[in-house]
GROMACS .gro file of C-alpha atoms in nm:
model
  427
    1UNK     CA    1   8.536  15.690  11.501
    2UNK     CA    2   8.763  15.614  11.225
    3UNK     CA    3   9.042  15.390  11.288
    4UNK     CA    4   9.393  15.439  11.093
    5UNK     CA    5   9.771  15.391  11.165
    6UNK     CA    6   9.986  15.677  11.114
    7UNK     CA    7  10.331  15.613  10.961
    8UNK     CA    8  10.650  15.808  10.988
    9UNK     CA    9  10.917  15.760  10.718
   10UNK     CA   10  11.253  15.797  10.895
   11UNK     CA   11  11.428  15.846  10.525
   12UNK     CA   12  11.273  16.149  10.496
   13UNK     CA   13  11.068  16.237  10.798
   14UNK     CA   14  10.712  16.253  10.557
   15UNK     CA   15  10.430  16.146  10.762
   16UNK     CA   16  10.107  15.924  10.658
   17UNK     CA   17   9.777  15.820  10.716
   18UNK     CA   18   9.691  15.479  10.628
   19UNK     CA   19   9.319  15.378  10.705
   20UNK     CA   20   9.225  15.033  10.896
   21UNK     CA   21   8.882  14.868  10.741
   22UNK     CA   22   8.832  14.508  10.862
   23UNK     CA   23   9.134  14.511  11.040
   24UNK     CA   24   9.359  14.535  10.777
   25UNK     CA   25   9.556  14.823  10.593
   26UNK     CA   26   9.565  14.838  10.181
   27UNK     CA   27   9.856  14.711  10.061
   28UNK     CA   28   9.851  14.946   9.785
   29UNK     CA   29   9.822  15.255  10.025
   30UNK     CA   30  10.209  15.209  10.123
   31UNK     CA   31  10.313  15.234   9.757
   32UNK     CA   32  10.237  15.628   9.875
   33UNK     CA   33  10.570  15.605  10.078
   34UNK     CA   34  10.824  15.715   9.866
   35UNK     CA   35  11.179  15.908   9.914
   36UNK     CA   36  11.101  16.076   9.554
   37UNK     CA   37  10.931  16.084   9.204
   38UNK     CA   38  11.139  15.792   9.084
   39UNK     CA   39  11.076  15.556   9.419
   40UNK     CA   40  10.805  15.260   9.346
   41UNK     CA   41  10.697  15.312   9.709
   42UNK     CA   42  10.713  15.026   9.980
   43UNK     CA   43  10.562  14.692   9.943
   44UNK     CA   44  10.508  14.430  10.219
   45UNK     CA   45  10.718  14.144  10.241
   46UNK     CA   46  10.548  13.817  10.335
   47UNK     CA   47  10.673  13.459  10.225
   48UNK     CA   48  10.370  13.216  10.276
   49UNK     CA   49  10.144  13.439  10.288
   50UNK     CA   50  10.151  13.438  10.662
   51UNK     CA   51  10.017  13.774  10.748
   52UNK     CA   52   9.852  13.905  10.362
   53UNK     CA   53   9.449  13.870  10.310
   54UNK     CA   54   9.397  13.825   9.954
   55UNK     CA   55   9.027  13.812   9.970
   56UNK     CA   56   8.709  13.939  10.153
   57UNK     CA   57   8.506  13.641  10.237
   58UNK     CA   58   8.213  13.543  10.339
   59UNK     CA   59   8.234  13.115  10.366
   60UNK     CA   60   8.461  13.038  10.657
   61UNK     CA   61   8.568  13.146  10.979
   62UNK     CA   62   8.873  13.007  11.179
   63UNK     CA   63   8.940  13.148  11.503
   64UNK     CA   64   9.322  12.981  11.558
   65UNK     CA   65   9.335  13.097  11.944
   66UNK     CA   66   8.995  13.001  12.067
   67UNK     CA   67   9.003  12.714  11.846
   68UNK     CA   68   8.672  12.783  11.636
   69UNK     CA   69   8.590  12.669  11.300
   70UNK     CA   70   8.253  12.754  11.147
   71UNK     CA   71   8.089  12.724  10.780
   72UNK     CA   72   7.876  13.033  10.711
   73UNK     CA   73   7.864  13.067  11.076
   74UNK     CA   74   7.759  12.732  11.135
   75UNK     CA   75   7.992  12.598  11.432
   76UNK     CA   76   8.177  12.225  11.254
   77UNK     CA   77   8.057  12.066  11.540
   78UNK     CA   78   7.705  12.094  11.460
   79UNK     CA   79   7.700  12.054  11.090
   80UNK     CA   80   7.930  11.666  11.191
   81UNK     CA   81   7.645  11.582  11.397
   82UNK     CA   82   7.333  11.697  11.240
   83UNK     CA   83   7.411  11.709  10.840
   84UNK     CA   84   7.536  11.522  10.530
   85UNK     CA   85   7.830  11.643  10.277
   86UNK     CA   86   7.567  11.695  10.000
   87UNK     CA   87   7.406  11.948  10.217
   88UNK     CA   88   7.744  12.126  10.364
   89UNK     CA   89   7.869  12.168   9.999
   90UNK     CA   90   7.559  12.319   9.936
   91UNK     CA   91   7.598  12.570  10.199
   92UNK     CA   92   7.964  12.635  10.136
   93UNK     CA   93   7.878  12.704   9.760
   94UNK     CA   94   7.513  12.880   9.788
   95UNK     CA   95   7.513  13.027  10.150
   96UNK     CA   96   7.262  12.901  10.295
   97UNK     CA   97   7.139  12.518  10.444
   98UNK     CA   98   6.863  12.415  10.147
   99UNK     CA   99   6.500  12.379  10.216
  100UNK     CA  100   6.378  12.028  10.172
  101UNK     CA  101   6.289  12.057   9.821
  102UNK     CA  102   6.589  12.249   9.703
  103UNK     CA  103   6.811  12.017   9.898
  104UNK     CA  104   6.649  11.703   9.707
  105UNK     CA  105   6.695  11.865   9.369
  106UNK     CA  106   7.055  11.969   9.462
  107UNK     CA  107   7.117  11.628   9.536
  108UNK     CA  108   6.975  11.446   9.215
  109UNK     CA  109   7.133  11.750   8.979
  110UNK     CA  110   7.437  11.605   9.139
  111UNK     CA  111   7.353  11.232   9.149
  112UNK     CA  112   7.304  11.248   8.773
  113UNK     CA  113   7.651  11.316   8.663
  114UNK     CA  114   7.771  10.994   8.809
  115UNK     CA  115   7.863  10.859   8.492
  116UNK     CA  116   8.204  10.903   8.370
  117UNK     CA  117   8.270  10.964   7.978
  118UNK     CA  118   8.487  10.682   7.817
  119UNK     CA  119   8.750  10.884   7.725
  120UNK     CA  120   8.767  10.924   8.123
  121UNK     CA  121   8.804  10.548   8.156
  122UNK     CA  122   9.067  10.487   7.857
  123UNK     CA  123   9.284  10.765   8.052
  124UNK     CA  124   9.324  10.619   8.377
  125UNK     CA  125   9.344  10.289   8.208
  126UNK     CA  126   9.640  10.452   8.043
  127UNK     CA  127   9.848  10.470   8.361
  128UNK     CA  128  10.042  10.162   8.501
  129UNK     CA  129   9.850  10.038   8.813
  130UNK     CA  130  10.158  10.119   9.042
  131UNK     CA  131  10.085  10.486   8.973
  132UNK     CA  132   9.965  10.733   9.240
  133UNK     CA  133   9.596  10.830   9.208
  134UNK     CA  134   9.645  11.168   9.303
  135UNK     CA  135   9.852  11.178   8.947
  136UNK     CA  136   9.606  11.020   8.793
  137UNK     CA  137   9.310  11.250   8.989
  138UNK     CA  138   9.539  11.581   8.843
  139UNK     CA  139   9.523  11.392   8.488
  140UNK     CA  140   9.147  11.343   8.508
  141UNK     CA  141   9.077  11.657   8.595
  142UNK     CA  142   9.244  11.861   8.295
  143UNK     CA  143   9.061  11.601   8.075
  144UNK     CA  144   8.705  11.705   8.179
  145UNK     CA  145   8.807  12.062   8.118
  146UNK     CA  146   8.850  11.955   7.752
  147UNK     CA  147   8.525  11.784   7.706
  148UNK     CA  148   8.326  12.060   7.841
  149UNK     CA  149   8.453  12.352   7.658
  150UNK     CA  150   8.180  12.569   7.760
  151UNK     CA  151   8.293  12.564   8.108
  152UNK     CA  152   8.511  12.837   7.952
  153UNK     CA  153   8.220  13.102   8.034
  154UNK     CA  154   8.330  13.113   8.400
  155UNK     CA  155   8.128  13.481   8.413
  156UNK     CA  156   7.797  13.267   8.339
  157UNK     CA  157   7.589  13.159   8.613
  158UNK     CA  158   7.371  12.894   8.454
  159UNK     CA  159   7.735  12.773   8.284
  160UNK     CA  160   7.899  12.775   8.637
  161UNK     CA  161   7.647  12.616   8.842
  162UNK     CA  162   7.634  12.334   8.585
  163UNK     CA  163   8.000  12.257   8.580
  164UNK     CA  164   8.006  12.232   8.989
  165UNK     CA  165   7.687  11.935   8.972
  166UNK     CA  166   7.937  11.781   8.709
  167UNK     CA  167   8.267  11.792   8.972
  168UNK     CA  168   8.109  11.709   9.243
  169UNK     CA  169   7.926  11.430   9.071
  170UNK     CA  170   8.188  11.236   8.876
  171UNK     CA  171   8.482  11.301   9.131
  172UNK     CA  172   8.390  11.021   9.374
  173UNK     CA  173   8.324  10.774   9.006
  174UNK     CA  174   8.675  10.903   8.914
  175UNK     CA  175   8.806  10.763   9.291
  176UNK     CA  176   8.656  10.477   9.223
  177UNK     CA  177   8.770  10.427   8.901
  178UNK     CA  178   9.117  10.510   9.035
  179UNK     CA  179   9.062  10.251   9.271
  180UNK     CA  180   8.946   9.960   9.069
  181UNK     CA  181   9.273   9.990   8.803
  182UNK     CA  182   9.519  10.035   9.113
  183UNK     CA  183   9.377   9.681   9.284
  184UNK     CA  184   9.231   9.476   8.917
  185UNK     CA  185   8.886   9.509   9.059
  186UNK     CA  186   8.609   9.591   8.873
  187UNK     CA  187   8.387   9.919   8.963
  188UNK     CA  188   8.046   9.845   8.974
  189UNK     CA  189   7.747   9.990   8.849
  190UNK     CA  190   7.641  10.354   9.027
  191UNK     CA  191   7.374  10.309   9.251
  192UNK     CA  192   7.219  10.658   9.340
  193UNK     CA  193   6.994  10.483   9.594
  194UNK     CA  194   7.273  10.449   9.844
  195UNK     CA  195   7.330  10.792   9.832
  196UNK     CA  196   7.623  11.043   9.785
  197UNK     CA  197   7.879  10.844  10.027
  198UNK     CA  198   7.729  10.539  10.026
  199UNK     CA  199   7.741  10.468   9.652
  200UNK     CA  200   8.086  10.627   9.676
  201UNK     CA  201   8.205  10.340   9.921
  202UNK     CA  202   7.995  10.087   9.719
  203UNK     CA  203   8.213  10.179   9.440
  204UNK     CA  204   8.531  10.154   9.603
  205UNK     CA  205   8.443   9.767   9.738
  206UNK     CA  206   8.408   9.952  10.056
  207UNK     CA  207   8.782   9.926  10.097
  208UNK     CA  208   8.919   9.673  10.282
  209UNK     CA  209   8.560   9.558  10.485
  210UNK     CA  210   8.490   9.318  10.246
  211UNK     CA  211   8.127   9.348  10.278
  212UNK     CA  212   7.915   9.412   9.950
  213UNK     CA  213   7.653   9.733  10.147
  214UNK     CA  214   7.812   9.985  10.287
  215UNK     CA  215   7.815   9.968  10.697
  216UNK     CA  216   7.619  10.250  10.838
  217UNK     CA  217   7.874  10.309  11.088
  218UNK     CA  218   8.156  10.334  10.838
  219UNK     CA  219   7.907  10.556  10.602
  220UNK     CA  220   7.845  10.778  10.880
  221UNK     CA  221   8.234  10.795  10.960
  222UNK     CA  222   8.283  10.879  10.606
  223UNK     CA  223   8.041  11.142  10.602
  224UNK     CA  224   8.194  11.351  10.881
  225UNK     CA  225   8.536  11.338  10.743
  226UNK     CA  226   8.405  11.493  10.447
  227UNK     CA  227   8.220  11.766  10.588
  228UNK     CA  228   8.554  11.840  10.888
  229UNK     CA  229   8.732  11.876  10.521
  230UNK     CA  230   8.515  12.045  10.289
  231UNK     CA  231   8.673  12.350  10.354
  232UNK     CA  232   8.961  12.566  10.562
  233UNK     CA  233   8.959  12.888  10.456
  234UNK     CA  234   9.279  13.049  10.244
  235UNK     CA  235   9.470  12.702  10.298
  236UNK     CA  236   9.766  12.675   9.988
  237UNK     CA  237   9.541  12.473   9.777
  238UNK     CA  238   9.289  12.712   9.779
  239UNK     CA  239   9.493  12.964   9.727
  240UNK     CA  240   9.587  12.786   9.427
  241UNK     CA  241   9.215  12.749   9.321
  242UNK     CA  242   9.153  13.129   9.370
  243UNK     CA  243   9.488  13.202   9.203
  244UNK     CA  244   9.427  13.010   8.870
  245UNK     CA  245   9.047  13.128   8.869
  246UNK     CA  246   9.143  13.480   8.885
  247UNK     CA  247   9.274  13.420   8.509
  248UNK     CA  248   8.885  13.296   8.473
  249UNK     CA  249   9.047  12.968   8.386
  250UNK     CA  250   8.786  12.663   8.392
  251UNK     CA  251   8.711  12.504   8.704
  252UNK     CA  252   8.869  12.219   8.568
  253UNK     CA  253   9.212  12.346   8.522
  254UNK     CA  254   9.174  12.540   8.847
  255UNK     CA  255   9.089  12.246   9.061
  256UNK     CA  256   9.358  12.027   8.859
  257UNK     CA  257   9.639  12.280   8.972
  258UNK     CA  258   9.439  12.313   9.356
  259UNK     CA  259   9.474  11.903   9.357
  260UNK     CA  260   9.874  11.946   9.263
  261UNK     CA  261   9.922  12.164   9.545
  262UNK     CA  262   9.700  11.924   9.819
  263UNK     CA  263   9.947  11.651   9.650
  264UNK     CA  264  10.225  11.791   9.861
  265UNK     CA  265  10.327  11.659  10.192
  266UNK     CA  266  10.284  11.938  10.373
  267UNK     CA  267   9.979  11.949  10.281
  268UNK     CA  268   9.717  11.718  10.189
  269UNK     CA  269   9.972  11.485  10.254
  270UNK     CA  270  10.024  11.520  10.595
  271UNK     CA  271   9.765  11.216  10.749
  272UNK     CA  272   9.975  10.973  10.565
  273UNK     CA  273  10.308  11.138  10.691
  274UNK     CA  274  10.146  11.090  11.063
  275UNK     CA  275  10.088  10.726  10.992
  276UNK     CA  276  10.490  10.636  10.869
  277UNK     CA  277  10.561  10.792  11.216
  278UNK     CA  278  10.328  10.616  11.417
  279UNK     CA  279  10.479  10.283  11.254
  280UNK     CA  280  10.794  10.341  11.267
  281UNK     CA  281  10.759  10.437  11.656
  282UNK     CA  282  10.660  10.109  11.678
  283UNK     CA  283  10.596  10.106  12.066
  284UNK     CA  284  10.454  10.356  12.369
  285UNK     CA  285  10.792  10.270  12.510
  286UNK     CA  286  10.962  10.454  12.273
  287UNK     CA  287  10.774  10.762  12.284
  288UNK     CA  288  11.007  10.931  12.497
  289UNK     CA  289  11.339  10.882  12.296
  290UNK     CA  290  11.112  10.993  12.004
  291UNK     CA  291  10.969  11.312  12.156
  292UNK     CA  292  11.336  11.426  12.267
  293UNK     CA  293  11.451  11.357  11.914
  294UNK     CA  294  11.223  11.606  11.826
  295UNK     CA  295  11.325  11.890  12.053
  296UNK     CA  296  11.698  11.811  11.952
  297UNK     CA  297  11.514  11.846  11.582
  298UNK     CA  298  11.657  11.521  11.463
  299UNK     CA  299  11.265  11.351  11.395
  300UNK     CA  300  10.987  11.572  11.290
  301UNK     CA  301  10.640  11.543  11.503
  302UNK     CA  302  10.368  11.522  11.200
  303UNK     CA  303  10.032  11.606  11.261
  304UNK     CA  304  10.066  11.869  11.572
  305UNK     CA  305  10.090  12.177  11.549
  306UNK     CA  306   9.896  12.475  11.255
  307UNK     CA  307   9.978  12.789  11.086
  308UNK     CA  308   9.609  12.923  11.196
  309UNK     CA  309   9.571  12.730  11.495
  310UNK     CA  310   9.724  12.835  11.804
  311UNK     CA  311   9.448  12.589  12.048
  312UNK     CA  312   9.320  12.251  11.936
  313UNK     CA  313   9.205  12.200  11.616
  314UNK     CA  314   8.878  12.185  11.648
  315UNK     CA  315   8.864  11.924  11.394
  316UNK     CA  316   9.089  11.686  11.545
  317UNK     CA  317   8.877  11.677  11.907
  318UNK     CA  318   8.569  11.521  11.640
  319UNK     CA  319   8.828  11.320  11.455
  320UNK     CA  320   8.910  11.104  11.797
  321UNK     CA  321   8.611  11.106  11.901
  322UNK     CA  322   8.526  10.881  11.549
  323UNK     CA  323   8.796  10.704  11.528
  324UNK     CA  324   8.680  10.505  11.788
  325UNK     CA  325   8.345  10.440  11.637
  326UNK     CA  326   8.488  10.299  11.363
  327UNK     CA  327   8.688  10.068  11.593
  328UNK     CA  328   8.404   9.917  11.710
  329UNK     CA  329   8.337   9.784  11.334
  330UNK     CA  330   8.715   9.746  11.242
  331UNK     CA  331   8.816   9.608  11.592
  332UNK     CA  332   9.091   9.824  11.762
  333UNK     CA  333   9.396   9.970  11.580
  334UNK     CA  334   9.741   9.882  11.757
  335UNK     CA  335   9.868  10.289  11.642
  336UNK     CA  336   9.585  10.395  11.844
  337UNK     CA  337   9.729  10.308  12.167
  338UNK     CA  338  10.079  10.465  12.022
  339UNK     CA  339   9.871  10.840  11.909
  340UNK     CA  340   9.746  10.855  12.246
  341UNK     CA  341  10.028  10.802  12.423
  342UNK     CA  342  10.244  11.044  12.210
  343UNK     CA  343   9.922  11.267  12.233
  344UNK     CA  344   9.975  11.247  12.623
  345UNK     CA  345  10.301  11.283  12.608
  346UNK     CA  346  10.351  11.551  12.412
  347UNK     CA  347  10.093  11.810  12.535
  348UNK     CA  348  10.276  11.710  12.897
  349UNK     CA  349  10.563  11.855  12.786
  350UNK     CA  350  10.685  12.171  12.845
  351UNK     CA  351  10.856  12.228  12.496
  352UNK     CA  352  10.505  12.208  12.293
  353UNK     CA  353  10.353  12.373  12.575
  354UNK     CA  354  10.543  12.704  12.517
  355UNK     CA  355  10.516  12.649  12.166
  356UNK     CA  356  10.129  12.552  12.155
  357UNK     CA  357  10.143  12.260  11.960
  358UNK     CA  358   9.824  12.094  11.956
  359UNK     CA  359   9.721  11.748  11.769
  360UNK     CA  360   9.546  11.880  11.419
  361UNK     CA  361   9.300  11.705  11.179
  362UNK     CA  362   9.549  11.527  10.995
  363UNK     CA  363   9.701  11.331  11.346
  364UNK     CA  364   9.352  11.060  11.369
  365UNK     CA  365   9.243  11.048  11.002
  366UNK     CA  366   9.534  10.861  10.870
  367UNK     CA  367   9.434  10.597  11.141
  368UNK     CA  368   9.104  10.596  11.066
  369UNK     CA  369   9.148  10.543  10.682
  370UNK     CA  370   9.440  10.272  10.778
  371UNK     CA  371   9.146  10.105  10.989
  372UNK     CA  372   8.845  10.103  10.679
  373UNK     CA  373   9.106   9.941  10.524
  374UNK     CA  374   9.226  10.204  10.316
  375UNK     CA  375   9.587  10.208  10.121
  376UNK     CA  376   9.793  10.519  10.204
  377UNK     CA  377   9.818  10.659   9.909
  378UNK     CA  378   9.416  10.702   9.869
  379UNK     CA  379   9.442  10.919  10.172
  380UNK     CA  380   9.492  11.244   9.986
  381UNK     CA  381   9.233  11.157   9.703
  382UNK     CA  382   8.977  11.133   9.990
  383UNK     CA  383   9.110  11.453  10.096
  384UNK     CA  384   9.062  11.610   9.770
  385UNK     CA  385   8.711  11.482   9.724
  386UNK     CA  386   8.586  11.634  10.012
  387UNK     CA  387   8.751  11.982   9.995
  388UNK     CA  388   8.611  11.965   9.584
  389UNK     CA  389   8.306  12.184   9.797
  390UNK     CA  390   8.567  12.425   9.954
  391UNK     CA  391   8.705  12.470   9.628
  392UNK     CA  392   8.426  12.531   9.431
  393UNK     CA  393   8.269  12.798   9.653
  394UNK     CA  394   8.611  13.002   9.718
  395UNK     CA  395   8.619  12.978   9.295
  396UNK     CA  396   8.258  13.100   9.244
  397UNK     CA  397   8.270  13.377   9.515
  398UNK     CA  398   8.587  13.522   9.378
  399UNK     CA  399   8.465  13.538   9.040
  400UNK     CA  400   8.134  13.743   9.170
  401UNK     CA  401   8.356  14.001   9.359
  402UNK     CA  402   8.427  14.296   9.162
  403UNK     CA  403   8.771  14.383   9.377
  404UNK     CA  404   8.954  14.084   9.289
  405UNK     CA  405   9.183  14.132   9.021
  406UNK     CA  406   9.427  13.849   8.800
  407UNK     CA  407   9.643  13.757   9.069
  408UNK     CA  408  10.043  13.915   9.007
  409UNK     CA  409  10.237  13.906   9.352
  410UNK     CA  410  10.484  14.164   9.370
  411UNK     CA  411  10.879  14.086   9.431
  412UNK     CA  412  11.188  14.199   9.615
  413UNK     CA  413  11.476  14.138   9.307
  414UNK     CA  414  11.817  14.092   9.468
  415UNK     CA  415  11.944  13.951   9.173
  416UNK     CA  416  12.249  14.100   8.980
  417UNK     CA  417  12.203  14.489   8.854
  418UNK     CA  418  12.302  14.456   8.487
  419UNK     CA  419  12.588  14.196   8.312
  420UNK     CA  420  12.765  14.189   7.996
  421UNK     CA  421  12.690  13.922   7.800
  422UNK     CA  422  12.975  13.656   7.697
  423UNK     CA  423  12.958  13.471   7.379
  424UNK     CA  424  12.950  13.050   7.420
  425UNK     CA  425  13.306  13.037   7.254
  426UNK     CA  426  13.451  13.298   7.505
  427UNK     CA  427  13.333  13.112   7.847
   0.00000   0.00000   0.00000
């Protein structure tokens, strides 16, 4: 049976049908509620985005109030345990886990780009050490676009397929690179042997573990964060990604302006915005005086609480569960003993009860990367590396549907009706 709301317009008592497919009415269908020829119709108003689907997908599914998260139907839970980033990216991008032999030449077309151009090196060189990486990450980004011109053919497959072994290839040497300037150490050689991540954390001195191989526990750590952050559905920096691409700008340019909007603390941002908190908390005994801050909205709880999630983040319950396999290698982490004690605390509460605010991803990975060893302000990059795969297979799947148009959100103007202009002399 068909299923459709029926609207009444009280202006004028005209009655319409508006059809429901996929849940969802067309946005353009309202623009048939008008009070006469001259009326533009009704639009929707909806800062945020927080009730508009831009986009039929097919890559991820988030269930915010049963707490689900799945990549092409794959639950999170099983892809963290059983796969490798590689291999999710792969699925996120193609749709489908890779046979053994497609997998291994998906993995060496990307192994092969790990070599950065000089004009890359020169350009990070460029900035003064004290600069943020993100910045420099942004900066980097725009550059490849200009070295690759033909990545301008965004409607050709072949073209396409050959920029996205390029990004994800040379994004972790970029990090690295990144890296290296930052601290005055020198990046070595890629070794491809090691792997995606482990040649990754080879190149980055393995942060602050001061061991020349990269630990297997660590590498394993590493790979799970990427995959829990390889993708979240129509987050704001993929809506960024989508809304650049649908000018069919590179994937360079597209990804530069997704990276901007990651940059943001609200964001991307957020893990190291848990970790200033946890410090400045300073002690489990001052957890209470904290939490009531919050409810009198004088200190802001970071990491709890999600625009999709209304349960617990899926991704968070696998993030503390590895946090404290990388303690074993680290040793213990004093904020650890403050997270779960604010953790406690909190979800005791009846205040976050009611409002069902749940620890999300970003509450254990800032400890995690403050454990390896890793300086705050890398947190993000490693963000950004690992949702490069999100990215990428939002960009391509947009350009492939045929209902997507340039995006051009509409507008309420409240602004002034018409004023007479005054010359400089007469103000």
């Amino acid at each position: 049976m068909p299923q459709s709301l029926t609207f009444t317009d009280n202006r004028n008592g005209k009655r319409y049908e508006l059809p429901i497919m996929n849940g969802a009415i067309a946005a353009k269908s309202l623009q048939r509620m008008k009070v006469d020829q001259t009326d533009p119709g009704v639009v929707s108003y909806d800062p945020g985005y927080q009730n508009t689907a831009t986009t039929i997908s097919y890559i991820t599914y988030v269930d915010g109030q049963q707490g689900i998260l799945r990549y092409r139907g794959y639950p999170i839970e099983d892809l963290v345990g059983q796969s490798n980033y590689l291999e999710v990216a792969y699925l996120l991008i193609l749709g489908e886990l890779p046979s053994q032999t497609k997998n291994e030449t998906w993995r060496n077309r990307i192994l092969a780009q790990v070599e950065l151009d000089p004009s890359i090196h020169r350009l990070i060189e460029s900035f003064p050490p004290s600069a943020h990486p993100m910045g420099m990450l942004i900066s980097a980004l725009g550059a490849l676009g200009t070295l690759h011109p033909e990545s301008k053919q965004v409607l050709d497959p072949h073209v396409r397929q050959e920029q996205m072994y390029r990004i994800l290839g040379q994004l972790p040497a970029i990090a690295a690179h990144c890296y290296g300037h930052t601290h005055g150490h020198k990046v070595p050689t890629a070794d491809t042997s090691k792997g995606y991540i482990g040649n990754f954390l080879r190149m980055m001195h393995n942060f602050g573990l001061h061991e020349e191989e990269p630990n297997p526990a660590v590498q394993d750590a590493m790979n799970a964060l990427f995959i829990l952050h390889a993708d979240h559905e129509q987050n704001c920096s993929t809506a960024v990604m989508r809304g650049i691409g649908s000018s069919h700008a590179d994937p360079y340019s597209s990804m530069a302006g997704a990276t901007a909007a990651l940059y943001g603390p609200l964001h991307g941002g957020a893990n190291e915005a848990v970790l200033a908190m946890l410090s400045a908390i300073q002690d489990t005994a001052a957890i209470p005086g904290f939490l009531d801050k919050v409810i009198k909205k004088e200190a802001l709880l970071m990491g709890f609480g999600h625009r999709v999630y209304r349960n617990t983040d899926p991704r968070a319950t696998l993030i503390k569960e590895l946090a404290y396999e990388v303690f074993k290698v680290t040793g213990d982490n004093p904020l650890i003993d403050i997270a779960i004690e604010l953790e406690r605390a909190a979800l005791n509460m009846e205040y976050f009860q009611e409002r069902r605010l749940y620890p999300n991803v970003d509450f254990y990975s800032g400890i995690i990367y403050q454990a390896l060893g890793i300086p705050a302000e890398y947190y993000t990059l490693l963000f950004a590396l690992a949702r490069s795969a999100g990215w990428l297979a939002h960009w391509s799947e947009q350009l492939d549907d045929p209902a997507q148009k340039i995006a051009r959100p509409r507008q309420i103007y409240q602004g002034a009706v018409r004023r007479d202009f005054v010359p400089l002399a007469q103000r």
